[in-house]
Coordinates of C-alpha atoms and ligand atoms in Angstrom, one line a residue:
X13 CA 28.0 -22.3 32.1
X14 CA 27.8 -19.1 30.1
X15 CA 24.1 -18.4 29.4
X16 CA 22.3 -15.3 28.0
X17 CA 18.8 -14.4 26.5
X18 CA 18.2 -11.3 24.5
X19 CA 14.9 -10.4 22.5
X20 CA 14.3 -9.8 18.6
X21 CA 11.2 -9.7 16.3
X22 CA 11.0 -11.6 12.9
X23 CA 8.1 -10.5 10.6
X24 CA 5.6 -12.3 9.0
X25 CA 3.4 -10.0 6.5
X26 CA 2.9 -6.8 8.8
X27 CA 2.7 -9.2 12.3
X28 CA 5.7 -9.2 14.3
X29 CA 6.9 -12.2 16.1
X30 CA 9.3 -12.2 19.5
X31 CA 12.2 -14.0 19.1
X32 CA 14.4 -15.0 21.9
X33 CA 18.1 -15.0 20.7
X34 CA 19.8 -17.2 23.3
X35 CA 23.6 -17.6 23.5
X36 CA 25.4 -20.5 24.8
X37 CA 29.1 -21.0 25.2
X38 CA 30.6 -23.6 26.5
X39 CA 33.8 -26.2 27.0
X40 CA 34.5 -28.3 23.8
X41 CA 35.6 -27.6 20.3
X42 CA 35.6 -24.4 19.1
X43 CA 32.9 -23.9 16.7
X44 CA 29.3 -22.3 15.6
X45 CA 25.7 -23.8 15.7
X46 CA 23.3 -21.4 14.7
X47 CA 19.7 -23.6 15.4
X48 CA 15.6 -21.9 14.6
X49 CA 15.6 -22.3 10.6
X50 CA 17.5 -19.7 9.8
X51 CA 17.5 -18.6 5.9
X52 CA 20.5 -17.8 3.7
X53 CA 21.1 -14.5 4.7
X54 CA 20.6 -15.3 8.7
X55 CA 22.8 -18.3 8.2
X56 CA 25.3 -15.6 6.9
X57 CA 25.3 -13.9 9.9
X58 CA 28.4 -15.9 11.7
X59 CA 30.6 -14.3 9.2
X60 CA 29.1 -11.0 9.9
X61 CA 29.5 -11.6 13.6
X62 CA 32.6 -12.4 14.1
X63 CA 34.4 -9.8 12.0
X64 CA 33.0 -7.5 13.9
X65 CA 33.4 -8.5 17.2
X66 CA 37.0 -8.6 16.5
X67 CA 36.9 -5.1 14.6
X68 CA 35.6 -3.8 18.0
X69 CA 38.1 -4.8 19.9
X70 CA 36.0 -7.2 21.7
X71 CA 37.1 -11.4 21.1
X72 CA 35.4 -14.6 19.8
X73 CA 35.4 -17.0 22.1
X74 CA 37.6 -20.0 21.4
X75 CA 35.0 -22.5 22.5
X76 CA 31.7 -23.8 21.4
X77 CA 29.1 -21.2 20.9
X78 CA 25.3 -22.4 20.2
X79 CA 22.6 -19.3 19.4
X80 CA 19.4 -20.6 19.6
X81 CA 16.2 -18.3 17.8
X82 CA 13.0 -19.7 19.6
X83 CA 10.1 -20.6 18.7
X84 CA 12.4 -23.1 17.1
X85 CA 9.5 -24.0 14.3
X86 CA 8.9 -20.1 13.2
X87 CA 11.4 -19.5 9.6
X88 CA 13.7 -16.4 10.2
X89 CA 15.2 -14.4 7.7
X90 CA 17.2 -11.5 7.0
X91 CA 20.1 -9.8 8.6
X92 CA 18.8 -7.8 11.3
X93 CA 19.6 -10.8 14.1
X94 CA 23.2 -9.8 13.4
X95 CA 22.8 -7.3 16.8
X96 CA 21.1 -9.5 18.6
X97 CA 23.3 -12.2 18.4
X98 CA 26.6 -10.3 18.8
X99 CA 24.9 -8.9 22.2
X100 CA 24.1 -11.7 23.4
X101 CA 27.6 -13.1 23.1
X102 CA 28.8 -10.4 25.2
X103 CA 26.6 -10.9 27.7
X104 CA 27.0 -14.6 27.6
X105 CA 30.9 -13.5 28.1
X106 CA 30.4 -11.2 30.7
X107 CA 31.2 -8.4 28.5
X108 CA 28.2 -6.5 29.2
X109 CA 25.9 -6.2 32.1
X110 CA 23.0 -8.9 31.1
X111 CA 19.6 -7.6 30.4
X112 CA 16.0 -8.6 31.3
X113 CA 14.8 -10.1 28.5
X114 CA 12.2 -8.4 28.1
X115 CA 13.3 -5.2 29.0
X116 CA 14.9 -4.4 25.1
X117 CA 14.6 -5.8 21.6
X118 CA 17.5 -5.2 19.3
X119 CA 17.6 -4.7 15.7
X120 CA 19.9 -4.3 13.2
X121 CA 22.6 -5.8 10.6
X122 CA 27.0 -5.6 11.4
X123 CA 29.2 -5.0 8.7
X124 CA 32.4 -6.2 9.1
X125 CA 33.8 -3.4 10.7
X126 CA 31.3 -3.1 13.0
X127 CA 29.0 -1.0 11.8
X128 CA 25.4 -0.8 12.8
X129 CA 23.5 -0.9 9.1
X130 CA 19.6 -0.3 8.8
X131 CA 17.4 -3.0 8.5
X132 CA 13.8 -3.1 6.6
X133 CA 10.8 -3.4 8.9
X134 CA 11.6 -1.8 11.9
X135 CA 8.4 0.6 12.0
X136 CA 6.3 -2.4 12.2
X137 CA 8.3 -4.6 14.5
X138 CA 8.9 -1.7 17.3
X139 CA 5.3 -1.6 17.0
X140 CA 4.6 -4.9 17.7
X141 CA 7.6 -5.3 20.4
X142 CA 5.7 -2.0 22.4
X143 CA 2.6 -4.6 22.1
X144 CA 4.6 -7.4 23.7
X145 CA 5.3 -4.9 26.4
X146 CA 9.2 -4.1 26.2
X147 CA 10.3 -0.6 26.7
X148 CA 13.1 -0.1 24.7
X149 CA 14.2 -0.7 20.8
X150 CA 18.1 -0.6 19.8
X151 CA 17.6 -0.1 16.6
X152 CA 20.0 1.5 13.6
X153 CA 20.8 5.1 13.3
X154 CA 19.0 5.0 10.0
X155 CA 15.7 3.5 11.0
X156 CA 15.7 5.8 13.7
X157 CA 12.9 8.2 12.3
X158 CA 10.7 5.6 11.6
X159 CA 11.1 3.7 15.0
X160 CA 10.1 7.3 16.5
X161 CA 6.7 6.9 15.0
X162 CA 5.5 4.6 17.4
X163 CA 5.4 6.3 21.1
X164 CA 5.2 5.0 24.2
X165 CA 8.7 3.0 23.8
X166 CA 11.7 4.1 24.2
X167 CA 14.0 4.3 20.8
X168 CA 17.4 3.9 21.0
X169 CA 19.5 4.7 17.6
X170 CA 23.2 2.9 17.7
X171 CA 25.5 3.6 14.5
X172 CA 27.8 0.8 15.9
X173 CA 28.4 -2.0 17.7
X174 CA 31.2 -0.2 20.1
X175 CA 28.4 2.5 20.4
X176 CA 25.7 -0.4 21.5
X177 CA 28.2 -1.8 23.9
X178 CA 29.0 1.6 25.8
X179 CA 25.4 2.2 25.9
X180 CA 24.7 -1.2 27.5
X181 CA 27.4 -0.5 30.5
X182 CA 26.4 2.5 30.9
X183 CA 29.4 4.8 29.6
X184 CA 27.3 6.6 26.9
X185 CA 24.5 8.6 26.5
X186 CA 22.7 8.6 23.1
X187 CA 22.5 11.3 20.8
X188 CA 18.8 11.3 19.9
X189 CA 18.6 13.1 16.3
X190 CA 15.8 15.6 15.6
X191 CA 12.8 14.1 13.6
X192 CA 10.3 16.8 14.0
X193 CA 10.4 17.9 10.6
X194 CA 9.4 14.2 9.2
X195 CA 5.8 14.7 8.6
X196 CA 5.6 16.9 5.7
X197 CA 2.0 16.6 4.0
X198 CA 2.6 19.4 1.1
X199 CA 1.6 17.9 -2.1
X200 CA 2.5 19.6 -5.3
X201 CA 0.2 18.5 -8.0
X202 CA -3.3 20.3 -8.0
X203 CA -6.4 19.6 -9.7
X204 CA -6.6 23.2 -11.1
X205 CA -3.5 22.9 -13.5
X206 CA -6.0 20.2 -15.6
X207 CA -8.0 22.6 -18.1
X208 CA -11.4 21.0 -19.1
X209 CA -12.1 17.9 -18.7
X210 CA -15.6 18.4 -17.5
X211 CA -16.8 14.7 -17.7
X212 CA -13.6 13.3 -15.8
X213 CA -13.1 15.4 -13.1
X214 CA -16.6 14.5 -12.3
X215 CA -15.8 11.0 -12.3
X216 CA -13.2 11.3 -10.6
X217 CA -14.5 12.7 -7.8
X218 CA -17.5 10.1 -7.7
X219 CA -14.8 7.6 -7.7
X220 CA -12.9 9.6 -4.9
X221 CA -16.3 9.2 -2.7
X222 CA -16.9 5.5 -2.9
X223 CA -13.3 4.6 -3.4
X224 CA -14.7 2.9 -7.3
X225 CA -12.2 1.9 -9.3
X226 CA -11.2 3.7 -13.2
X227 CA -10.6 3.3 -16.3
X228 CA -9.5 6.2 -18.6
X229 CA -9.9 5.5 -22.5
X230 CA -8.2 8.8 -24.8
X231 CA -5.9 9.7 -27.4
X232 CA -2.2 10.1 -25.9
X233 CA -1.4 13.6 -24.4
X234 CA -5.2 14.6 -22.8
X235 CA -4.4 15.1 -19.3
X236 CA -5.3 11.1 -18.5
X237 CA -2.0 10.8 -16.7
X238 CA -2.4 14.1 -15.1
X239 CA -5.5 13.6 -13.9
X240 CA -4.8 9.9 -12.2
X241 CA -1.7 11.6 -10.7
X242 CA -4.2 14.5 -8.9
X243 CA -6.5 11.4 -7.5
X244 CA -4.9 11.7 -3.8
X245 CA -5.1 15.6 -3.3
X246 CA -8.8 14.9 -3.2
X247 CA -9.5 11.6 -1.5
X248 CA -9.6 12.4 2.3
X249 CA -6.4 12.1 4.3
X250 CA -5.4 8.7 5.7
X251 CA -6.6 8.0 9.8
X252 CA -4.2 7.5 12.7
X253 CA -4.3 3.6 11.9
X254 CA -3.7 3.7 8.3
X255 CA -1.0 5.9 8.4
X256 CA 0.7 3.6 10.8
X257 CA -0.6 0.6 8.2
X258 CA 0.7 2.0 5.0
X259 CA 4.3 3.4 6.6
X260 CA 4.9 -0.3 7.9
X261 CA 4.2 -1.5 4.6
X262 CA 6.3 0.8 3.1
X263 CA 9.3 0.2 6.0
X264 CA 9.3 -4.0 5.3
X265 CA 9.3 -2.7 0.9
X266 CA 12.4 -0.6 1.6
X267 CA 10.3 2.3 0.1
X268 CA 10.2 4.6 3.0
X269 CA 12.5 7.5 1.3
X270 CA 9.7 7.6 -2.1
X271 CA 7.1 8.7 1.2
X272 CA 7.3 11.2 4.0
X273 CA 6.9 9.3 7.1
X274 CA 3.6 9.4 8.6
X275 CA 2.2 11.2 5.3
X276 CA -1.3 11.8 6.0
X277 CA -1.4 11.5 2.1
X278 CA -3.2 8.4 0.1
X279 CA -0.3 6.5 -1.4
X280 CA 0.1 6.6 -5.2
X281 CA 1.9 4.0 -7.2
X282 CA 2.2 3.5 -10.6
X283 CA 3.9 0.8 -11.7
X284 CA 5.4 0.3 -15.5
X285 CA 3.2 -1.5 -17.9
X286 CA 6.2 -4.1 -18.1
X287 CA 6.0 -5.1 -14.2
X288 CA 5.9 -8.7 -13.6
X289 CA 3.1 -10.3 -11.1
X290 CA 5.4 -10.7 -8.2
X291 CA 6.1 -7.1 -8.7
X292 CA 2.7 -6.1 -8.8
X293 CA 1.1 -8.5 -6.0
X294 CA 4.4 -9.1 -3.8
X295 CA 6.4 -11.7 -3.7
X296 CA 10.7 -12.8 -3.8
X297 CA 12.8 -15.9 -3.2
X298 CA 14.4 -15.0 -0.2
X299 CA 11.8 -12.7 1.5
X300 CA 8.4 -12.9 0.7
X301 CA 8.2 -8.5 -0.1
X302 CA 4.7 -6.6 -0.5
X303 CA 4.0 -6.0 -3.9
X304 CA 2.4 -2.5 -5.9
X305 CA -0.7 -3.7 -4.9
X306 CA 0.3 -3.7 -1.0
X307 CA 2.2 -0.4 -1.7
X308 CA -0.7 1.0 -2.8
X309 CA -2.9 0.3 -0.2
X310 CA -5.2 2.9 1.0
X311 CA -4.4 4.6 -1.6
X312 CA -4.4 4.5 -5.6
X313 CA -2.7 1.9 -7.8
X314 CA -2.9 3.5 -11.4
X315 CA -1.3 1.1 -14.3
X316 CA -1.1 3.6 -17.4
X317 CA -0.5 2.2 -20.8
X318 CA -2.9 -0.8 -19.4
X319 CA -3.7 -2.9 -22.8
X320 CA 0.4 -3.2 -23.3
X321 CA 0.4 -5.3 -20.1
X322 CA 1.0 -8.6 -19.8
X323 CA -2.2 -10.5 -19.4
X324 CA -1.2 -12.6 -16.8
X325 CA 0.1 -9.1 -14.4
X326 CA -3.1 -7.5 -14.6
X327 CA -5.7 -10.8 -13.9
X328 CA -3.3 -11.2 -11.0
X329 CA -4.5 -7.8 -10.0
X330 CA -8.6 -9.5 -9.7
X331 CA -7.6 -11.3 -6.1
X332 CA -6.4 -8.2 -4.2
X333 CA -9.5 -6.2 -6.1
X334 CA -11.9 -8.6 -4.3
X335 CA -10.6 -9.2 -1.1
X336 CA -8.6 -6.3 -0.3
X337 CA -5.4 -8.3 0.6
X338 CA -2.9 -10.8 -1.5
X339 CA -1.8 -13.7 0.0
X340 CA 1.4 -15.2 -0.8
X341 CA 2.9 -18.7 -0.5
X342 CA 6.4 -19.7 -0.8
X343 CA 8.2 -23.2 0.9
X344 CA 9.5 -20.5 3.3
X345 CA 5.5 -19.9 4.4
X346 CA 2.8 -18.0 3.1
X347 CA 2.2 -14.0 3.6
X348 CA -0.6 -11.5 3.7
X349 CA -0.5 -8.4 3.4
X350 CA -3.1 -5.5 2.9
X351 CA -4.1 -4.5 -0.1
X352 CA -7.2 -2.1 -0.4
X353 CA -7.0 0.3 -3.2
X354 CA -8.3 2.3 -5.8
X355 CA -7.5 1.0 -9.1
X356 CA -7.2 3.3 -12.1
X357 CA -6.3 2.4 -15.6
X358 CA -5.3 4.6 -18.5
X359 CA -5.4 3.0 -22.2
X360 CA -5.1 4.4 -25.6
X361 CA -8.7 4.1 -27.4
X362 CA -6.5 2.1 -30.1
X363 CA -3.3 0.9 -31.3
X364 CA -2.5 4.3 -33.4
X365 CA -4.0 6.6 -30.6
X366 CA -5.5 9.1 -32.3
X367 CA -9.5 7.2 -32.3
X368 CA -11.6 10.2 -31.1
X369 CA -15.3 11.4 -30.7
X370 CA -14.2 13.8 -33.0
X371 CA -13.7 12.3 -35.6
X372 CA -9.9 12.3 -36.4
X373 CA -7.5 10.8 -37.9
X374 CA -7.4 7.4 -36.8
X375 CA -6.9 4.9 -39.2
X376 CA -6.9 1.7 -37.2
X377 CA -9.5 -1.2 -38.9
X378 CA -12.4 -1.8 -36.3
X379 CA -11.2 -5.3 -36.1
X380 CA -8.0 -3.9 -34.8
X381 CA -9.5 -1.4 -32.2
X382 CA -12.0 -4.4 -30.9
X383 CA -8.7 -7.2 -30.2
X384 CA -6.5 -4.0 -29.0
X385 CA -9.2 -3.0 -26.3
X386 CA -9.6 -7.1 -25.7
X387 CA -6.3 -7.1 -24.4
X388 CA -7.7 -5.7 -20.8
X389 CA -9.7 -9.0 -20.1
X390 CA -13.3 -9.1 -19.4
X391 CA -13.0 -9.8 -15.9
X392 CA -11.0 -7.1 -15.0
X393 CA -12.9 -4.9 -16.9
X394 CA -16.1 -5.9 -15.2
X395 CA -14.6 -5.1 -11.9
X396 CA -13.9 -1.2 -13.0
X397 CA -17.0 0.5 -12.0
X398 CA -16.7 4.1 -14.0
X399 CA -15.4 3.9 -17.6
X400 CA -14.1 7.7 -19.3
X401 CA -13.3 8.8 -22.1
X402 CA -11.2 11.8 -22.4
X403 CA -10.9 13.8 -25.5
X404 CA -8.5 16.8 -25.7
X405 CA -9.5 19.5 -24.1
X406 CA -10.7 22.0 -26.8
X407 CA -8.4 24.9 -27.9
X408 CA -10.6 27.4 -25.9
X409 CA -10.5 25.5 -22.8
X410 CA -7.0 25.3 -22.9
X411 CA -6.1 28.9 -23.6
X412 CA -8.5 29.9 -20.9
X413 CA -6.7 32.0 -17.8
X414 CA -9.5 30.9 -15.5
X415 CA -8.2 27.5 -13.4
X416 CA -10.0 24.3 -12.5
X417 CA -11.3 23.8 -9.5
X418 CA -8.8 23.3 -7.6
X419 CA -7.6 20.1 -5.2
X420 CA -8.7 21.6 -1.8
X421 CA -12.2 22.5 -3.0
X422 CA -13.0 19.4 -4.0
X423 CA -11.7 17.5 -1.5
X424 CA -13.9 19.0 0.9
X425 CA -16.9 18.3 -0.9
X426 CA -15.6 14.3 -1.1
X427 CA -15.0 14.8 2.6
X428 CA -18.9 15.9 3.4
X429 CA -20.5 13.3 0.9
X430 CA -18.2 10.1 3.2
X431 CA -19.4 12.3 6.3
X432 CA -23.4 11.3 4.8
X433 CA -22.1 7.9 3.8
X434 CA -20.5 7.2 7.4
X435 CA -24.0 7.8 9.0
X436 CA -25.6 5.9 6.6
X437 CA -23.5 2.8 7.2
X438 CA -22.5 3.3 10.7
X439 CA -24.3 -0.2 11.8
X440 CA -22.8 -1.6 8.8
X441 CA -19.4 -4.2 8.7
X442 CA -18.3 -1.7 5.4
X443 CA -17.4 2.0 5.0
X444 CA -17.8 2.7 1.6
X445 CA -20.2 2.5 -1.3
X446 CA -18.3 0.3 -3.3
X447 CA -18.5 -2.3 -0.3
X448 CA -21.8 -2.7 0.0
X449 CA -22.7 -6.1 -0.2
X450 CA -25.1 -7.8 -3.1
X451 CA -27.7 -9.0 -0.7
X452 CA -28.2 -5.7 0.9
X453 CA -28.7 -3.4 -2.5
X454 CA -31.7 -5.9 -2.6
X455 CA -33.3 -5.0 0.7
X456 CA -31.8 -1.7 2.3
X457 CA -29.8 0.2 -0.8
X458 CA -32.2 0.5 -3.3
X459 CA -32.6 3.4 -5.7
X460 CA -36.1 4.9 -6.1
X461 CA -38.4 3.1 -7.3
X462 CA -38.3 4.8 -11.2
X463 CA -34.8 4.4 -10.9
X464 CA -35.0 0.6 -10.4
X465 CA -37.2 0.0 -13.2
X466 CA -34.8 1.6 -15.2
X467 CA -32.2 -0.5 -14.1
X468 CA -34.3 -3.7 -15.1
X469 CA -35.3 -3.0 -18.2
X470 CA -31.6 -2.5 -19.0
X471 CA -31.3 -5.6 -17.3
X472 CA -33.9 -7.3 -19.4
X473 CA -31.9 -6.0 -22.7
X474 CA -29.1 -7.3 -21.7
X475 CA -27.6 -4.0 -21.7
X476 CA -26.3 -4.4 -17.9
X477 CA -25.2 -7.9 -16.4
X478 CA -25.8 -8.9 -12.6
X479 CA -22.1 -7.4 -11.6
X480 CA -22.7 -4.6 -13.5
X481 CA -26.2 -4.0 -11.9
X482 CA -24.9 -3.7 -8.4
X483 CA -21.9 -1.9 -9.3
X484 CA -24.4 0.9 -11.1
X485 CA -25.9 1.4 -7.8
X486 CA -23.4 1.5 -5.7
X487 CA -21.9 4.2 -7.9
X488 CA -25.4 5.8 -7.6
X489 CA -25.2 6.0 -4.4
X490 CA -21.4 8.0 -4.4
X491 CA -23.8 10.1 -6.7
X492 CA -26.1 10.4 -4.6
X493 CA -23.7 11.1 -1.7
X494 CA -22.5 14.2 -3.8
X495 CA -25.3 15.5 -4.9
X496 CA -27.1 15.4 -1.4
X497 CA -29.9 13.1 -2.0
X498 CA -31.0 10.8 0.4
X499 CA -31.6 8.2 -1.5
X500 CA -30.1 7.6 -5.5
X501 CA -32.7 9.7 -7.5
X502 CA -33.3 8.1 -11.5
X503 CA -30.8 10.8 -12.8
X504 CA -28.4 9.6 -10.4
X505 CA -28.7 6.3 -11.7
X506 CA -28.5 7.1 -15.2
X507 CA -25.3 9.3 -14.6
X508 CA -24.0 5.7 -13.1
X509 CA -25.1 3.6 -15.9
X510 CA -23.4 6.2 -18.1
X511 CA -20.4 6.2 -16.3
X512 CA -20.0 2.8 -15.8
X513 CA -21.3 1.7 -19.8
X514 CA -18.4 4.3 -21.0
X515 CA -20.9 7.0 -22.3
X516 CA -20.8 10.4 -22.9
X517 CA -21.3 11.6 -18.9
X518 CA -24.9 12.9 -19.0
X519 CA -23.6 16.5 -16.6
Ligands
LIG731 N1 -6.4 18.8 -19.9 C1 -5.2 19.3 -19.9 N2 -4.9 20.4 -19.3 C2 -3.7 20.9 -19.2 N3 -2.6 20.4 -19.7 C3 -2.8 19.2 -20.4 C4 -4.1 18.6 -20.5 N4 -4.0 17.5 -21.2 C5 -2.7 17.4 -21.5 N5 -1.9 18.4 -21.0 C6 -0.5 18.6 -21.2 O1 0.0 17.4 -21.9 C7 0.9 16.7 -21.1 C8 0.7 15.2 -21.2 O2 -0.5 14.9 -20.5 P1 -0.7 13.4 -20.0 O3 -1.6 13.5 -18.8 O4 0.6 12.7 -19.8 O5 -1.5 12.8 -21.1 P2 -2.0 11.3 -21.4 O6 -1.7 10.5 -20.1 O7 -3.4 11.4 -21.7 O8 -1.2 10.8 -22.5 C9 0.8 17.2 -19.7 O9 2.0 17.2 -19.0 C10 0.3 18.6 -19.9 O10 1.3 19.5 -20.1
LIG732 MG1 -0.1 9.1 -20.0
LIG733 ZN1 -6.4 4.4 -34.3

């Protein structure tokens, strides 16, 4: 009997599963069962095999061969069994020394001459393999630098399968590249180059505190695009864990060369007006992929252009918006992945562009203006906290040599007003303002007392409904946050209502 076990992760969302690849080869006729739901692409993987077994000198055995990828019920997809598989034949044929299974995990898809090619993934299933104990990763040359990220297991980059085989009896040592130079945190756009824009940089730096979400109305070519661009140089870098979050989210997307690796940076992503849903929320026939929502996460999502959307891409958007992840089902199973992020929308005031407080040219009928600003639906615009408008900056502001404020500046002061909002809510389930829940801006997250009875007689005018009566406190208390009071003053609740009503930004 010719038995041998090796060990594999398959993913589901960002959660790694073990897989045991088992190889049996035995008398009868010569053939190929490959058994454990495979998909299209795994079932592919005989092909793949066998070429380049051959191409490596090494020969297919002329009997039956059954690979088995337990737990049996679990799908599996993709291509990076291909490794496993073919080393697990060799050890099944006495080719190579066998292993303790759970000594290694191998990763990685053959070409046909043998080639070790890079998988997607691999960040997040090393991770989880360390977790299931093992202390080693075979993983491709390619993936290397990402494998690396995790510690405390023992990477091991192969560029083929001749290489994997020497290294498995011994005969070779690896050549481990150098990836100190991968975390590179520079970012290039600053907050100074913006000239004016008063109004909006305060927004967005209230926004920036409570992690609110955006929408910027203006006439084309007034820095709305610029400014959403500038939004992570002043939220606060990302934490040990989400760094490791948003890289393996970025690793399973394929996305991994748009990012440095381990980029202490908030992702941004800004996906074309003419994305589809499964674009925007994840999704795929084969592989269930995360979406620009998922890609996003922990970072800002910013859809410029927002009223050409289709409707049905941005109402897909109002899931992940209130539950911080998108689930996804397919036959093959459903997915979740993360998906907590700042959303920020740009749109033209109306369909010519040019609509202004001052006054200009536009030439749009009102009717017009009211169904082209219908096109972002009322429930996602109900779950935008701060509306904008940006004008163009005026001729003096933009021929002024004095700068902007620039990025670092006012990231610090973001940084201090989390600091006050991290005491505040340190025995709460939620970090930030835009969490806290309805029932407790009732009893603990008031405003003062003035300030609430402005808020109800708005409410009583029907100038402010029930959503928009808790999201104008919670942006009160960003306010609040930055301007160091204790608890949201009535000016800091009339700067939310402002902000969040689309009104001139009372500063
Ligand atoms: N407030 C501003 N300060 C400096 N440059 C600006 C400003 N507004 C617009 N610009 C210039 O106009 C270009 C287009 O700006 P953009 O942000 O794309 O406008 P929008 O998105 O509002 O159409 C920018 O690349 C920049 O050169
Ligand atoms: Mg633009
Ligand atoms: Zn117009």
């Amino acid at each position: 009997m010719a038995l041998a076990v090796t060990s594999s992760i398959s993913l589901s969302g960002l959660i790694g599963n073990l897989i045991e690849v088992e190889v049996d080869i035995s008398d009868g006729l010569p053939s190929y069962i490959l058994l454990g739901l495979p998909d299209a692409a795994l079932s592919e993987s005989r092909d793949r095999v066998r070429a380049a077994l051959v191409n490596s000198g090494e020969s297919w055995p002329n009997k039956k061969v059954t690979v088995s990828l337990s737990p049996a019920w679990l799908p599996k997809s993709g291509s990076a069994f291909d490794l496993p598989i073919a080393i697990t034949i060799l050890m099944a044929q006495g080719r190579i020394p066998k292993d303790e299974p759970e000594s290694a995990i191998y990763l990685g898809e053959l070409s046909l001459d043998g080639q070790v090619r890079e998988v997607r993934g691999v960040l997040p299933a090393v991770l989880s393999a360390k977790k299931s104990g093992f202390k080693r990763a075979l993983v491709p040359l390619k993936n290397y630098a990402e494998a690396r990220c995790i510690s405390g297991i023992e990477v091991v980059p192969v560029t083929s399968l001749n290489e994997a085989i020497a290294y498995l009896r011994g005969e070779l040592t690896p050549i481990f590249p150098d990836t100190s130079s991968v975390a590179q945190n520079d970012y290039f756009l600053d907050l100074c180059d913006v000239a004016g824009q008063v109004g909006a940089r305060k927004a967005l730096e209230i926004a920036a505190i409570g992690l609110h979400h955006l929408l910027f109305i203006g006439p084309p070519g007034t820095g709305k695009t610029m400014l959403a661009e500038r939004i992570p140089s002043i939220l606060p870098p990302l934490t040990e864990d989400s760094i490791l979050e948003v890289t393996a989210i970025h690793s399973i997307a394929g996305t991994l060369l748009d990012r440095d690796l381990l980029s202490k940076l908030p992702p941004f992503v800004a996906p074309h007006h003419t994305t589809t849903a499964p674009a925007m929320i994840g999704g795929g026939t084969h592989a269930i992929r995360p979406g620009a929502t998922s890609l996003a996460h922990q970072g800002v999502l910013f859809i410029d252009e927002a009223p050409e959307c289709a409707r049905g891409v941005l109402d897909s958007l109002r899931q992940p918006l209130e539950s911080g992840n998108v689930t996804i089902s397919r036959a093959i199973g459903s997915i979740t992945y993360p998906a907590r992020f700042m959303l920020v929308l740009a749109a033209n005031p109306c369909p010519c562009g040019r609509f202004s407080g001052r006054g200009r040219s536009c030439t749009c009928t009102q009717i017009a203006i009211r169904r082209y600003r219908q096109r972002l639906s009322g429930p996602l615009l109900d779950r935008i906290d701060l509306r904008v408008f940006v004008d163009s900056p005026s001729r003096i502001e933009l021929a002024s040599e004095e700068l902007g404020e620039s990025s670092a500046t006012v990231r610090e002061r973001v940084i201090q007003a989390r600091k006050t909002a991290d005491e505040r809510f340190q025995d709460c389930t939620w970090k930030l303002n835009s969490q806290i829940p309805p029932s407790q801006l009732r009893k603990r997250f008031r405003a003062e007392r003035s300030a609430m009875s402005f808020l109800h007689s708005e409410l009583d005018n029907e100038r402010l409904s029930a959503r928009g009566f808790h999201k104008v406190l919670r942006i009160s208390w960003s306010i609040a946050d930055s301007n160091g009071h204790v608890i949201p003053s009535r000016s800091d609740v009339e700067m939310a209502f402002a902000l969040r009503e689309g009104m001139e930004l009372l500063v």
